[in-house]
Amino acid sequence: MDPCCGLVLCDENVRMLFHLDGSATPEDVIKISDKINLSSSAVAIVIPGGSCGIFGSFEYKKLEENYRKKGYKVIEQRIPSTFGFVELKFDRVTIGTGINRSYDIVLPIPQKKSRNLEESIKGLSDLKEELLALNFGNQGKSR
């Protein structure tokens, strides 16, 4: 994930991991995440990498502000070192570095299966197709 920015969005039913670089804007991410219909108990874990905060990088502070306005719980956790990674599992997010796994930070995330699983999978599958189409369209753009 390092030097870019990671984002984990989750509620009781949905877990999504985003890899964000300077070519994406907070508005792009909000537009996509609004289609997920997260519950009011959603958590946004923003994971800035080494280049976040410098000119031309992803504007993670603006994204955090937008999610706070939506009522999401926002957590910011920097990647501890170079060679950073983010691992998303059903019940937790691990933020660490391949250099020294003793620096791993593990954050629990909410759990509950209340939505119709079939509907959730169909919605996420449709979103995946839309994101792939957007990504294909952006391949010709320069950074």
PDB file of C-alpha atoms in Angstrom:
ATOM      1  CA  MET A   1       0.000   0.000   0.000  1.00  0.00           C
ATOM      2  CA  ASP A   2       2.837   2.362   0.845  1.00  0.00           C
ATOM      3  CA  PRO A   3       3.474   5.072  -0.394  1.00  0.00           C
ATOM      4  CA  CYS A   4      -0.190   5.537  -1.386  1.00  0.00           C
ATOM      5  CA  CYS A   5      -3.248   5.836   0.833  1.00  0.00           C
ATOM      6  CA  GLY A   6      -5.422   2.961   1.964  1.00  0.00           C
ATOM      7  CA  LEU A   7      -9.060   3.190   2.938  1.00  0.00           C
ATOM      8  CA  VAL A   8     -11.168   0.571   4.649  1.00  0.00           C
ATOM      9  CA  LEU A   9     -14.911   1.130   4.715  1.00  0.00           C
ATOM     10  CA  CYS A  10     -16.964  -1.213   6.808  1.00  0.00           C
ATOM     11  CA  ASP A  11     -20.187  -1.640   8.675  1.00  0.00           C
ATOM     12  CA  GLU A  12     -21.764  -4.756  10.148  1.00  0.00           C
ATOM     13  CA  ASN A  13     -22.113  -6.348   6.702  1.00  0.00           C
ATOM     14  CA  VAL A  14     -19.676  -4.766   4.259  1.00  0.00           C
ATOM     15  CA  ARG A  15     -15.881  -4.635   4.190  1.00  0.00           C
ATOM     16  CA  MET A  16     -14.063  -2.811   1.389  1.00  0.00           C
ATOM     17  CA  LEU A  17     -10.419  -1.943   0.912  1.00  0.00           C
ATOM     18  CA  PHE A  18      -9.382   0.879  -1.427  1.00  0.00           C
ATOM     19  CA  HIS A  19      -5.896   1.666  -2.740  1.00  0.00           C
ATOM     20  CA  LEU A  20      -5.789   5.416  -3.482  1.00  0.00           C
ATOM     21  CA  ASP A  21      -3.102   7.393  -5.247  1.00  0.00           C
ATOM     22  CA  GLY A  22      -2.908  10.978  -6.488  1.00  0.00           C
ATOM     23  CA  SER A  23      -5.006  10.219  -9.570  1.00  0.00           C
ATOM     24  CA  ALA A  24      -8.135   9.752  -7.414  1.00  0.00           C
ATOM     25  CA  THR A  25      -9.973  12.551  -5.635  1.00  0.00           C
ATOM     26  CA  PRO A  26     -11.971  12.420  -2.405  1.00  0.00           C
ATOM     27  CA  GLU A  27     -15.058  13.227  -4.496  1.00  0.00           C
ATOM     28  CA  ASP A  28     -14.406  10.145  -6.677  1.00  0.00           C
ATOM     29  CA  VAL A  29     -14.205   7.945  -3.596  1.00  0.00           C
ATOM     30  CA  ILE A  30     -17.345   9.435  -2.003  1.00  0.00           C
ATOM     31  CA  LYS A  31     -19.272   8.926  -5.250  1.00  0.00           C
ATOM     32  CA  ILE A  32     -18.315   5.242  -5.261  1.00  0.00           C
ATOM     33  CA  SER A  33     -18.794   4.654  -1.546  1.00  0.00           C
ATOM     34  CA  ASP A  34     -22.264   6.262  -1.581  1.00  0.00           C
ATOM     35  CA  LYS A  35     -23.379   3.426  -3.875  1.00  0.00           C
ATOM     36  CA  ILE A  36     -22.539   0.868  -1.185  1.00  0.00           C
ATOM     37  CA  ASN A  37     -25.299   2.124   1.168  1.00  0.00           C
ATOM     38  CA  LEU A  38     -23.313   1.689   4.363  1.00  0.00           C
ATOM     39  CA  SER A  39     -25.230   1.857   7.620  1.00  0.00           C
ATOM     40  CA  SER A  40     -25.058   4.830   9.969  1.00  0.00           C
ATOM     41  CA  SER A  41     -22.644   2.816  12.125  1.00  0.00           C
ATOM     42  CA  ALA A  42     -20.052   2.725   9.328  1.00  0.00           C
ATOM     43  CA  VAL A  43     -16.363   3.060  10.062  1.00  0.00           C
ATOM     44  CA  ALA A  44     -13.846   4.676   7.700  1.00  0.00           C
ATOM     45  CA  ILE A  45     -10.255   3.718   8.444  1.00  0.00           C
ATOM     46  CA  VAL A  46      -7.927   6.027   6.547  1.00  0.00           C
ATOM     47  CA  ILE A  47      -4.386   4.692   6.179  1.00  0.00           C
ATOM     48  CA  PRO A  48      -1.991   7.334   4.811  1.00  0.00           C
ATOM     49  CA  GLY A  49       1.251   6.064   3.331  1.00  0.00           C
ATOM     50  CA  GLY A  50       4.580   7.839   3.123  1.00  0.00           C
ATOM     51  CA  SER A  51       3.681  10.205   0.283  1.00  0.00           C
ATOM     52  CA  CYS A  52       0.286  11.247   1.637  1.00  0.00           C
ATOM     53  CA  GLY A  53       0.153  14.918   2.445  1.00  0.00           C
ATOM     54  CA  ILE A  54       2.594  16.052  -0.238  1.00  0.00           C
ATOM     55  CA  PHE A  55       1.567  17.909  -3.394  1.00  0.00           C
ATOM     56  CA  GLY A  56      -0.026  15.629  -5.972  1.00  0.00           C
ATOM     57  CA  SER A  57      -0.847  12.855  -3.527  1.00  0.00           C
ATOM     58  CA  PHE A  58      -4.303  11.724  -2.438  1.00  0.00           C
ATOM     59  CA  GLU A  59      -6.081  14.343  -0.276  1.00  0.00           C
ATOM     60  CA  TYR A  60      -6.880  12.051   2.630  1.00  0.00           C
ATOM     61  CA  LYS A  61      -7.707  14.825   5.138  1.00  0.00           C
ATOM     62  CA  LYS A  62     -10.500  16.044   2.870  1.00  0.00           C
ATOM     63  CA  LEU A  63     -11.858  12.487   2.628  1.00  0.00           C
ATOM     64  CA  GLU A  64     -11.816  12.150   6.417  1.00  0.00           C
ATOM     65  CA  GLU A  65     -13.743  15.417   6.742  1.00  0.00           C
ATOM     66  CA  ASN A  66     -16.383  14.245   4.244  1.00  0.00           C
ATOM     67  CA  TYR A  67     -16.898  10.947   6.059  1.00  0.00           C
ATOM     68  CA  ARG A  68     -17.203  12.706   9.430  1.00  0.00           C
ATOM     69  CA  LYS A  69     -19.936  14.910   7.924  1.00  0.00           C
ATOM     70  CA  LYS A  70     -21.763  11.722   6.907  1.00  0.00           C
ATOM     71  CA  GLY A  71     -21.653  10.577  10.526  1.00  0.00           C
ATOM     72  CA  TYR A  72     -19.133   7.773  10.015  1.00  0.00           C
ATOM     73  CA  LYS A  73     -16.610   6.979  12.698  1.00  0.00           C
ATOM     74  CA  VAL A  74     -13.273   7.985  11.163  1.00  0.00           C
ATOM     75  CA  ILE A  75      -9.993   6.453  12.275  1.00  0.00           C
ATOM     76  CA  GLU A  76      -6.658   7.557  10.878  1.00  0.00           C
ATOM     77  CA  GLN A  77      -3.747   5.162  11.224  1.00  0.00           C
ATOM     78  CA  ARG A  78      -0.498   5.747   9.366  1.00  0.00           C
ATOM     79  CA  ILE A  79       1.461   2.874   7.885  1.00  0.00           C
ATOM     80  CA  PRO A  80       4.312   2.318  10.363  1.00  0.00           C
ATOM     81  CA  SER A  81       7.191   2.158   7.856  1.00  0.00           C
ATOM     82  CA  THR A  82       8.108   1.581   4.229  1.00  0.00           C
ATOM     83  CA  PHE A  83       6.952  -1.639   2.556  1.00  0.00           C
ATOM     84  CA  GLY A  84       3.599  -1.012   4.215  1.00  0.00           C
ATOM     85  CA  PHE A  85       0.577  -3.219   3.720  1.00  0.00           C
ATOM     86  CA  VAL A  86      -3.051  -3.440   4.754  1.00  0.00           C
ATOM     87  CA  GLU A  87      -4.777  -6.765   5.310  1.00  0.00           C
ATOM     88  CA  LEU A  88      -8.563  -6.804   5.588  1.00  0.00           C
ATOM     89  CA  LYS A  89     -10.353  -9.703   7.230  1.00  0.00           C
ATOM     90  CA  PHE A  90     -13.953 -10.083   8.341  1.00  0.00           C
ATOM     91  CA  ASP A  91     -13.296  -9.052  11.945  1.00  0.00           C
ATOM     92  CA  ARG A  92     -10.136  -6.917  11.731  1.00  0.00           C
ATOM     93  CA  VAL A  93      -7.776  -4.750   9.731  1.00  0.00           C
ATOM     94  CA  THR A  94      -4.028  -5.249  10.042  1.00  0.00           C
ATOM     95  CA  ILE A  95      -1.769  -2.340   9.097  1.00  0.00           C
ATOM     96  CA  GLY A  96       1.892  -3.205   9.032  1.00  0.00           C
ATOM     97  CA  THR A  97       5.234  -3.281   7.335  1.00  0.00           C
ATOM     98  CA  GLY A  98       7.047  -6.121   5.680  1.00  0.00           C
ATOM     99  CA  ILE A  99      10.237  -4.890   7.368  1.00  0.00           C
ATOM    100  CA  ASN A 100       9.178  -5.837  10.886  1.00  0.00           C
ATOM    101  CA  ARG A 101       5.851  -7.520  11.644  1.00  0.00           C
ATOM    102  CA  SER A 102       6.162  -6.575  15.322  1.00  0.00           C
ATOM    103  CA  TYR A 103       4.994  -3.105  14.200  1.00  0.00           C
ATOM    104  CA  ASP A 104       1.632  -4.494  13.031  1.00  0.00           C
ATOM    105  CA  ILE A 105      -1.396  -2.557  14.229  1.00  0.00           C
ATOM    106  CA  VAL A 106      -4.604  -4.583  14.447  1.00  0.00           C
ATOM    107  CA  LEU A 107      -7.944  -2.748  14.531  1.00  0.00           C
ATOM    108  CA  PRO A 108     -11.179  -4.682  15.211  1.00  0.00           C
ATOM    109  CA  ILE A 109     -14.147  -3.892  12.960  1.00  0.00           C
ATOM    110  CA  PRO A 110     -17.894  -4.320  13.587  1.00  0.00           C
ATOM    111  CA  GLN A 111     -19.517  -7.690  12.936  1.00  0.00           C
ATOM    112  CA  LYS A 112     -23.093  -8.684  12.306  1.00  0.00           C
ATOM    113  CA  LYS A 113     -24.891 -10.407   9.450  1.00  0.00           C
ATOM    114  CA  SER A 114     -28.258  -8.722   9.131  1.00  0.00           C
ATOM    115  CA  ARG A 115     -28.655  -7.992   5.406  1.00  0.00           C
ATOM    116  CA  ASN A 116     -29.726 -10.543   2.887  1.00  0.00           C
ATOM    117  CA  LEU A 117     -26.398 -12.068   1.865  1.00  0.00           C
ATOM    118  CA  GLU A 118     -27.507 -12.681  -1.713  1.00  0.00           C
ATOM    119  CA  GLU A 119     -28.518  -9.012  -2.147  1.00  0.00           C
ATOM    120  CA  SER A 120     -25.230  -7.820  -0.653  1.00  0.00           C
ATOM    121  CA  ILE A 121     -23.165 -10.018  -2.970  1.00  0.00           C
ATOM    122  CA  LYS A 122     -25.154  -8.907  -6.038  1.00  0.00           C
ATOM    123  CA  GLY A 123     -24.744  -5.230  -5.080  1.00  0.00           C
ATOM    124  CA  LEU A 124     -20.996  -5.591  -4.561  1.00  0.00           C
ATOM    125  CA  SER A 125     -20.649  -7.550  -7.807  1.00  0.00           C
ATOM    126  CA  ASP A 126     -22.408  -4.760  -9.714  1.00  0.00           C
ATOM    127  CA  LEU A 127     -20.161  -2.174  -8.040  1.00  0.00           C
ATOM    128  CA  LYS A 128     -17.070  -4.204  -8.962  1.00  0.00           C
ATOM    129  CA  GLU A 129     -18.112  -4.211 -12.622  1.00  0.00           C
ATOM    130  CA  GLU A 130     -18.650  -0.452 -12.522  1.00  0.00           C
ATOM    131  CA  LEU A 131     -15.247   0.159 -10.896  1.00  0.00           C
ATOM    132  CA  LEU A 132     -13.502  -2.057 -13.454  1.00  0.00           C
ATOM    133  CA  ALA A 133     -15.160  -0.103 -16.266  1.00  0.00           C
ATOM    134  CA  LEU A 134     -14.054   3.204 -14.676  1.00  0.00           C
ATOM    135  CA  ASN A 135     -10.516   1.933 -14.235  1.00  0.00           C
ATOM    136  CA  PHE A 136     -10.377   0.763 -17.850  1.00  0.00           C
ATOM    137  CA  GLY A 137     -11.486   4.244 -18.942  1.00  0.00           C
ATOM    138  CA  ASN A 138      -8.774   5.896 -16.829  1.00  0.00           C
ATOM    139  CA  GLN A 139      -5.895   3.807 -18.210  1.00  0.00           C
ATOM    140  CA  GLY A 140      -5.244   6.279 -21.010  1.00  0.00           C
ATOM    141  CA  LYS A 141      -5.034   9.292 -18.671  1.00  0.00           C
ATOM    142  CA  SER A 142      -1.671  10.569 -17.528  1.00  0.00           C
ATOM    143  CA  ARG A 143      -1.013  11.341 -13.878  1.00  0.00           C
TER     144      ARG A 143
END
